[in-house]
mmCIF file of C-alpha atoms in Angstrom:
data_model
loop_
_atom_site.group_PDB
_atom_site.id
_atom_site.type_symbol
_atom_site.label_atom_id
_atom_site.label_comp_id
_atom_site.label_asym_id
_atom_site.label_seq_id
_atom_site.Cartn_x
_atom_site.Cartn_y
_atom_site.Cartn_z
ATOM 1 C CA MET C 200 196.485 -114.732 230.097
ATOM 2 C CA SER C 201 199.991 -113.385 229.445
ATOM 3 C CA LEU C 202 200.734 -109.700 229.243
ATOM 4 C CA PHE C 203 201.263 -110.026 225.493
ATOM 5 C CA GLY C 204 197.945 -111.837 225.086
ATOM 6 C CA LEU C 205 196.129 -109.185 227.078
ATOM 7 C CA PHE C 206 197.723 -106.434 224.993
ATOM 8 C CA TYR C 207 196.808 -108.226 221.746
ATOM 9 C CA THR C 208 193.188 -108.631 222.876
ATOM 10 C CA ILE C 209 192.864 -104.986 223.870
ATOM 11 C CA PHE C 210 194.529 -103.913 220.622
ATOM 12 C CA GLY C 211 192.175 -106.143 218.607
ATOM 13 C CA ILE C 212 189.102 -104.790 220.357
ATOM 14 C CA GLY C 213 190.334 -101.266 219.751
ATOM 15 C CA CYS C 214 190.923 -101.903 216.049
ATOM 16 C CA LYS C 215 187.518 -103.545 215.713
ATOM 17 C CA GLY C 216 185.926 -100.551 217.370
ATOM 18 C CA VAL C 217 187.699 -98.179 215.000
ATOM 19 C CA ASN C 218 186.648 -100.295 212.001
ATOM 20 C CA ASP C 219 183.056 -100.456 213.240
ATOM 21 C CA VAL C 220 182.942 -96.676 213.543
ATOM 22 C CA LYS C 221 184.514 -96.348 210.078
ATOM 23 C CA ASN C 222 181.931 -98.749 208.625
ATOM 24 C CA ILE C 223 179.045 -96.896 210.263
ATOM 25 C CA ILE C 224 180.264 -93.575 208.851
ATOM 26 C CA GLU C 225 180.704 -95.153 205.410
ATOM 27 C CA ASP C 226 177.243 -96.760 205.572
ATOM 28 C CA ASN C 227 175.622 -93.448 206.484
ATOM 29 C CA ASP C 228 177.300 -91.879 203.459
ATOM 30 C CA HIS C 229 176.155 -94.774 201.243
ATOM 31 C CA LYS C 230 172.543 -94.350 202.389
ATOM 32 C CA THR C 231 172.540 -91.161 200.350
ATOM 33 C CA ARG C 232 175.080 -91.939 197.639
ATOM 34 C CA TYR C 233 173.905 -95.484 196.812
ATOM 35 C CA ARG C 234 170.259 -95.155 197.745
ATOM 36 C CA ASN C 235 167.599 -96.893 195.622
ATOM 37 C CA ASN C 236 164.226 -95.264 196.196
ATOM 38 C CA GLU C 237 162.430 -97.869 194.091
ATOM 39 C CA THR C 238 163.349 -100.727 196.444
ATOM 40 C CA ASN C 239 164.020 -98.632 199.594
ATOM 41 C CA THR C 240 167.551 -100.079 199.813
ATOM 42 C CA TYR C 241 171.182 -98.917 199.801
ATOM 43 C CA LEU C 242 174.607 -100.511 199.285
ATOM 44 C CA ASP C 243 176.629 -100.803 202.505
ATOM 45 C CA HIS C 244 180.444 -100.595 202.924
ATOM 46 C CA ASN C 245 180.765 -104.167 201.610
ATOM 47 C CA MET C 246 178.390 -103.358 198.715
ATOM 48 C CA ASN C 247 175.655 -105.554 200.177
ATOM 49 C CA LYS C 248 172.104 -104.440 199.399
ATOM 50 C CA ARG C 249 170.385 -103.494 202.676
ATOM 51 C CA ASP C 250 166.883 -102.334 203.543
ATOM 52 C CA LEU C 251 166.832 -98.716 204.712
ATOM 53 C CA SER C 252 164.210 -99.435 207.384
ATOM 54 C CA THR C 253 165.420 -102.738 208.898
ATOM 55 C CA ASN C 254 169.065 -102.687 207.717
ATOM 56 C CA HIS C 255 168.624 -106.350 206.746
ATOM 57 C CA ILE C 256 170.592 -107.686 203.775
ATOM 58 C CA MET C 257 168.307 -107.976 200.749
ATOM 59 C CA VAL C 258 168.658 -110.150 197.647
ATOM 60 C CA THR C 259 166.715 -110.420 194.380
ATOM 61 C CA GLU C 260 165.233 -113.651 193.032
ATOM 62 C CA ARG C 261 163.462 -114.384 189.742
ATOM 63 C CA ASP C 262 160.069 -116.127 189.885
ATOM 64 C CA TYR C 263 159.001 -118.906 187.492
ATOM 65 C CA ASN C 264 156.948 -116.404 185.501
ATOM 66 C CA GLY C 265 159.857 -113.991 185.053
ATOM 67 C CA ASP C 266 158.964 -111.545 187.836
ATOM 68 C CA VAL C 267 161.831 -110.241 189.989
ATOM 69 C CA TRP C 268 161.224 -110.244 193.755
ATOM 70 C CA LEU C 269 163.085 -108.525 196.588
ATOM 71 C CA LYS C 270 163.789 -110.975 199.426
ATOM 72 C CA ASP C 271 164.896 -110.368 203.023
ATOM 73 C CA ALA C 272 167.930 -112.649 203.438
ATOM 74 C CA GLN C 273 167.577 -112.694 207.231
ATOM 75 C CA THR C 274 163.873 -113.536 207.513
ATOM 76 C CA GLY C 275 163.429 -115.319 204.177
ATOM 77 C CA ARG C 276 160.353 -113.192 203.387
ATOM 78 C CA TYR C 277 159.631 -111.819 199.918
ATOM 79 C CA THR C 278 158.960 -108.154 200.502
ATOM 80 C CA GLN C 279 158.342 -106.623 197.082
ATOM 81 C CA ASN C 280 157.562 -107.573 193.490
ATOM 82 C CA ILE C 281 159.935 -105.247 191.658
ATOM 83 C CA THR C 282 158.682 -106.242 188.215
ATOM 84 C CA VAL C 283 155.056 -105.296 188.924
ATOM 85 C CA ARG C 284 156.056 -101.842 190.128
ATOM 86 C CA ARG C 285 158.278 -101.244 187.096
ATOM 87 C CA VAL C 286 155.609 -102.493 184.703
ATOM 88 C CA GLU C 287 152.957 -100.179 186.174
ATOM 89 C CA GLN C 288 155.381 -97.244 186.068
ATOM 90 C CA LYS C 289 156.117 -97.921 182.385
ATOM 91 C CA TYR C 290 152.376 -98.187 181.690
ATOM 92 C CA GLN C 291 151.686 -94.828 183.351
ATOM 93 C CA GLU C 292 154.530 -93.173 181.405
ATOM 94 C CA GLU C 293 153.298 -94.473 178.037
ATOM 95 C CA LYS C 294 149.683 -93.643 178.880
ATOM 96 C CA ALA C 295 150.670 -90.059 179.719
ATOM 97 C CA LYS C 296 152.481 -89.730 176.376
ATOM 98 C CA ALA C 297 149.388 -90.963 174.539
ATOM 99 C CA LEU C 298 147.114 -88.537 176.419
ATOM 100 C CA ARG C 299 149.448 -85.652 175.512
ATOM 101 C CA GLY C 300 149.246 -86.623 171.847
ATOM 102 C CA GLU C 301 152.920 -87.612 171.719
ATOM 103 C CA SER C 302 152.146 -91.254 170.937
ATOM 104 C CA ASP C 303 149.671 -93.205 168.798
ATOM 105 C CA ARG C 304 149.922 -96.246 171.069
ATOM 106 C CA THR C 305 146.708 -97.520 172.673
ATOM 107 C CA HIS C 306 148.186 -100.226 174.918
ATOM 108 C CA ILE C 307 151.453 -101.676 176.233
ATOM 109 C CA LYS C 308 152.707 -105.121 177.231
ATOM 110 C CA TYR C 309 152.086 -105.551 180.969
ATOM 111 C CA GLY C 310 154.832 -107.857 182.250
ATOM 112 C CA ASP C 311 156.290 -111.096 180.889
ATOM 113 C CA ASP C 312 154.029 -113.569 182.705
ATOM 114 C CA GLU C 313 152.243 -115.818 180.184
ATOM 115 C CA HIS C 314 149.496 -116.663 182.715
ATOM 116 C CA ARG C 315 149.470 -120.270 181.514
ATOM 117 C CA LYS C 316 147.227 -121.478 184.341
ATOM 118 C CA GLU C 317 144.425 -119.036 183.527
ATOM 119 C CA GLU C 318 141.435 -120.093 181.433
ATOM 120 C CA TYR C 319 142.441 -117.724 178.635
ATOM 121 C CA PRO C 320 146.256 -117.725 178.789
ATOM 122 C CA GLY C 321 148.669 -115.253 177.279
ATOM 123 C CA ILE C 322 150.857 -112.255 178.012
ATOM 124 C CA LYS C 323 148.692 -109.319 179.105
ATOM 125 C CA TYR C 324 148.442 -105.905 177.447
ATOM 126 C CA LYS C 325 147.012 -102.998 179.418
ATOM 127 C CA ASP C 326 144.716 -100.592 177.579
ATOM 128 C CA PHE C 327 145.301 -96.857 178.056
ATOM 129 C CA LYS C 328 141.627 -95.904 177.743
ATOM 130 C CA THR C 329 139.865 -98.638 179.718
ATOM 131 C CA GLY C 330 142.708 -99.756 181.989
ATOM 132 C CA LYS C 331 141.698 -103.362 181.239
ATOM 133 C CA LEU C 332 144.060 -106.242 180.565
ATOM 134 C CA TYR C 333 143.798 -107.994 177.205
ATOM 135 C CA VAL C 334 145.708 -110.868 175.587
ATOM 136 C CA GLU C 335 147.099 -111.090 172.058
ATOM 137 C CA ARG C 336 145.763 -113.603 169.531
ATOM 138 C CA TYR C 337 147.067 -114.358 166.029
ATOM 139 C CA MET C 338 144.677 -114.319 163.072
ATOM 140 C CA ILE C 339 145.214 -115.429 159.457
ATOM 141 C CA PHE C 340 144.708 -113.456 156.233
ATOM 142 C CA THR C 341 142.795 -114.700 153.216
ATOM 143 C CA GLU C 342 143.408 -113.506 149.654
ATOM 144 C CA GLU C 343 140.176 -111.527 149.813
ATOM 145 C CA HIS C 344 141.361 -109.742 152.932
ATOM 146 C CA TYR C 345 144.636 -108.801 151.260
ATOM 147 C CA LYS C 346 142.774 -107.195 148.382
ATOM 148 C CA MET C 347 140.438 -105.424 150.746
ATOM 149 C CA LEU C 348 143.394 -103.809 152.508
ATOM 150 C CA HIS C 349 145.075 -102.705 149.254
ATOM 151 C CA LEU C 350 148.272 -104.340 150.455
ATOM 152 C CA TRP C 351 149.491 -104.676 146.866
ATOM 153 C CA SER C 352 150.244 -100.936 146.877
ATOM 154 C CA GLY C 353 153.117 -101.524 149.290
ATOM 155 C CA TYR C 354 156.087 -103.849 149.036
ATOM 156 C CA GLY C 355 154.112 -106.935 148.079
ATOM 157 C CA ILE C 356 152.247 -109.575 150.044
ATOM 158 C CA CYS C 357 154.527 -110.881 152.773
ATOM 159 C CA GLN C 358 152.497 -110.483 155.967
ATOM 160 C CA GLN C 359 150.882 -113.882 156.571
ATOM 161 C CA SER C 360 149.233 -113.208 159.927
ATOM 162 C CA PHE C 361 148.170 -110.383 162.189
ATOM 163 C CA SER C 362 147.126 -110.052 165.816
ATOM 164 C CA VAL C 363 144.132 -108.772 167.737
ATOM 165 C CA LEU C 364 143.531 -107.994 171.393
ATOM 166 C CA PHE C 365 141.106 -110.385 173.073
ATOM 167 C CA ASP C 366 139.157 -109.515 176.234
ATOM 168 C CA PRO C 367 139.033 -112.584 178.541
ATOM 169 C CA GLU C 368 136.086 -111.104 180.464
ATOM 170 C CA THR C 369 133.737 -110.537 177.532
ATOM 171 C CA LYS C 370 135.308 -113.215 175.280
ATOM 172 C CA LYS C 371 135.292 -110.675 172.461
ATOM 173 C CA ILE C 372 137.823 -109.322 169.988
ATOM 174 C CA VAL C 373 138.539 -105.756 171.091
ATOM 175 C CA ARG C 374 140.588 -104.373 168.185
ATOM 176 C CA LEU C 375 143.702 -104.852 166.102
ATOM 177 C CA SER C 376 146.943 -104.589 168.036
ATOM 178 C CA ASP C 377 149.134 -101.508 167.563
ATOM 179 C CA GLY C 378 151.894 -103.696 166.145
ATOM 180 C CA THR C 379 149.533 -105.067 163.495
ATOM 181 C CA ILE C 380 148.331 -101.606 162.471
ATOM 182 C CA GLU C 381 151.941 -100.507 162.130
ATOM 183 C CA GLN C 382 152.666 -103.538 159.912
ATOM 184 C CA MET C 383 149.583 -102.955 157.751
ATOM 185 C CA LEU C 384 150.543 -99.326 157.216
ATOM 186 C CA GLY C 385 153.986 -100.517 156.192
ATOM 187 C CA GLN C 386 152.406 -102.862 153.635
ATOM 188 C CA GLY C 387 150.495 -100.020 151.991
ATOM 189 C CA ALA C 388 147.147 -99.797 153.787
ATOM 190 C CA LEU C 389 145.603 -96.596 155.129
ATOM 191 C CA ILE C 390 143.712 -96.387 158.428
ATOM 192 C CA GLU C 391 140.383 -96.214 156.559
ATOM 193 C CA ASP C 392 141.292 -99.482 154.786
ATOM 194 C CA ILE C 393 142.287 -101.072 158.080
ATOM 195 C CA ASN C 394 139.044 -100.057 159.811
ATOM 196 C CA LYS C 395 136.876 -101.479 157.008
ATOM 197 C CA PHE C 396 138.891 -104.679 157.028
ATOM 198 C CA PHE C 397 138.655 -105.104 160.805
ATOM 199 C CA HIS C 398 134.859 -104.754 161.035
ATOM 200 C CA LYS C 399 134.357 -107.182 158.155
ATOM 201 C CA TYR C 400 136.839 -109.676 159.581
ATOM 202 C CA VAL C 401 135.303 -109.664 163.078
ATOM 203 C CA LYS C 402 131.803 -110.143 161.630
ATOM 204 C CA GLU C 403 133.014 -113.119 159.583
ATOM 205 C CA TYR C 404 134.896 -114.570 162.537
ATOM 206 C CA TYR C 405 131.891 -114.511 164.849
ATOM 207 C CA GLU C 406 129.775 -116.107 162.125
ATOM 208 C CA HIS C 407 132.281 -118.959 161.872
ATOM 209 C CA MET C 408 132.321 -119.334 165.668
ATOM 210 C CA ALA C 409 128.528 -119.679 165.676
ATOM 211 C CA GLU C 410 128.598 -122.663 163.329
ATOM 212 C CA PRO C 411 127.438 -125.708 165.380
ATOM 213 C CA TYR C 412 130.200 -128.144 164.405
ATOM 214 C CA SER C 413 133.090 -125.696 164.022
ATOM 215 C CA THR C 414 135.456 -125.520 167.008
ATOM 216 C CA TRP C 415 138.626 -124.278 165.289
ATOM 217 C CA TYR C 416 137.744 -120.572 165.434
ATOM 218 C CA LYS C 417 136.766 -120.665 169.095
ATOM 219 C CA GLN C 418 139.858 -122.692 170.022
ATOM 220 C CA LYS C 419 142.161 -120.254 168.240
ATOM 221 C CA LEU C 420 140.629 -117.139 169.773
ATOM 222 C CA TYR C 421 140.191 -118.435 173.304
ATOM 223 C CA TYR C 422 143.196 -120.608 173.999
ATOM 224 C CA GLU C 423 146.013 -120.370 171.416
ATOM 225 C CA THR C 424 148.727 -118.040 172.694
ATOM 226 C CA THR C 425 151.130 -116.231 170.369
ATOM 227 C CA LEU C 426 154.610 -117.659 169.835
ATOM 228 C CA ARG C 427 156.215 -114.298 170.515
ATOM 229 C CA PRO C 428 154.612 -111.035 171.611
ATOM 230 C CA MET C 429 154.316 -108.521 168.759
ATOM 231 C CA ALA C 430 151.267 -106.488 169.744
ATOM 232 C CA ASP C 431 153.133 -103.324 170.725
ATOM 233 C CA SER C 432 154.220 -100.762 168.152
ATOM 234 C CA LEU C 433 157.928 -100.077 167.687
ATOM 235 C CA LYS C 434 157.363 -96.326 167.285
ATOM 236 C CA ASP C 435 155.413 -93.589 169.057
ATOM 237 C CA LYS C 436 153.837 -91.854 166.027
ATOM 238 C CA PHE C 437 153.482 -94.925 163.830
ATOM 239 C CA ILE C 438 150.095 -93.926 162.357
ATOM 240 C CA GLU C 439 151.075 -90.417 161.303
ATOM 241 C CA GLU C 440 154.373 -91.508 159.739
ATOM 242 C CA GLY C 441 152.917 -94.659 158.190
ATOM 243 C CA GLU C 442 149.984 -92.933 156.506
ATOM 244 C CA ALA C 443 152.235 -90.194 155.129
ATOM 245 C CA ARG C 444 154.414 -92.797 153.390
ATOM 246 C CA VAL C 445 151.411 -94.699 151.994
ATOM 247 C CA LYS C 446 149.784 -91.544 150.597
ATOM 248 C CA TYR C 447 153.061 -90.519 148.979
ATOM 249 C CA ARG C 448 153.536 -93.919 147.325
ATOM 250 C CA ARG C 449 149.935 -93.970 146.090
ATOM 251 C CA SER C 450 150.244 -90.471 144.627
ATOM 252 C CA GLU C 451 153.163 -91.616 142.481
ATOM 253 C CA LYS C 452 151.084 -94.327 140.754
#
C-alpha cells in the first residue's frame, strides 16, 4: 500500500469513528426527544424507528382485518398489535367518561375487524357495564312502530331502519344501539317512547323467530352484518340534549 493509500485509510477510519460517535450521541438524544412510549421505540439519527430494548429497526404493517402491527425488521417477528392497544385505551377512556356522568354512551366500537370467519360475524362493540363484545344488526320499522314512537312530532318520517346490539353468546338482542337512540330522539321520540317501542319490538321479533317455517328473522339477526357501522353516538350527552329539544318542540304544539 502506498503512503497516500495508507493515509487515506487512516483518515477514513478516523472520520468513520468521529461519525459513529456523533451518531451515538444523536441517538441518545433522540431516545428522549423522539421516544414513543406506546410502542417502546424511538427515531434514530436517520429517522429509522428502533426498539428501545433491542435497538432493532422496526416497521409497521397492516393486517388483512385492518389491524396495525409492529414488526422487527431484523428478525421478521411481529412484536405488538398496536391497534388492539389503542382500541382498549379508547374504550377505557370512554368508559371512564360514562362512569363520571360526562357521557350517555353505553358502548364503543372495538376495532375495525369484521370477524367474517366467526359464526356470528360483524364489527364488535364493547359494553361499558358488562365488558362484553356485541355486534350490530339492522332492523326495519313498520308503520305501526313509527306511530308508537311518535316520530311524526319531529321532522317527518325519514328513518327507514335502526340497529340493535346482538350478543353472540346468548343469541339475544341486548338493546338499541346508542346511535339509534340518538337518531330516534332527533326524529321526535322521548326515551319513554323508545323504551316502550323496544320491548314491544323484541317480543314481536322473537315470536316471528319461533315460527316453524320462518327463517328470515333468524337469518337477519344472526348472520347479516351492517353495511356501515353506525351504532356509536356522535355526541357525549346525546340523551340530555335530544330530550330537551323534543320536549320543547312538543310544548309548542
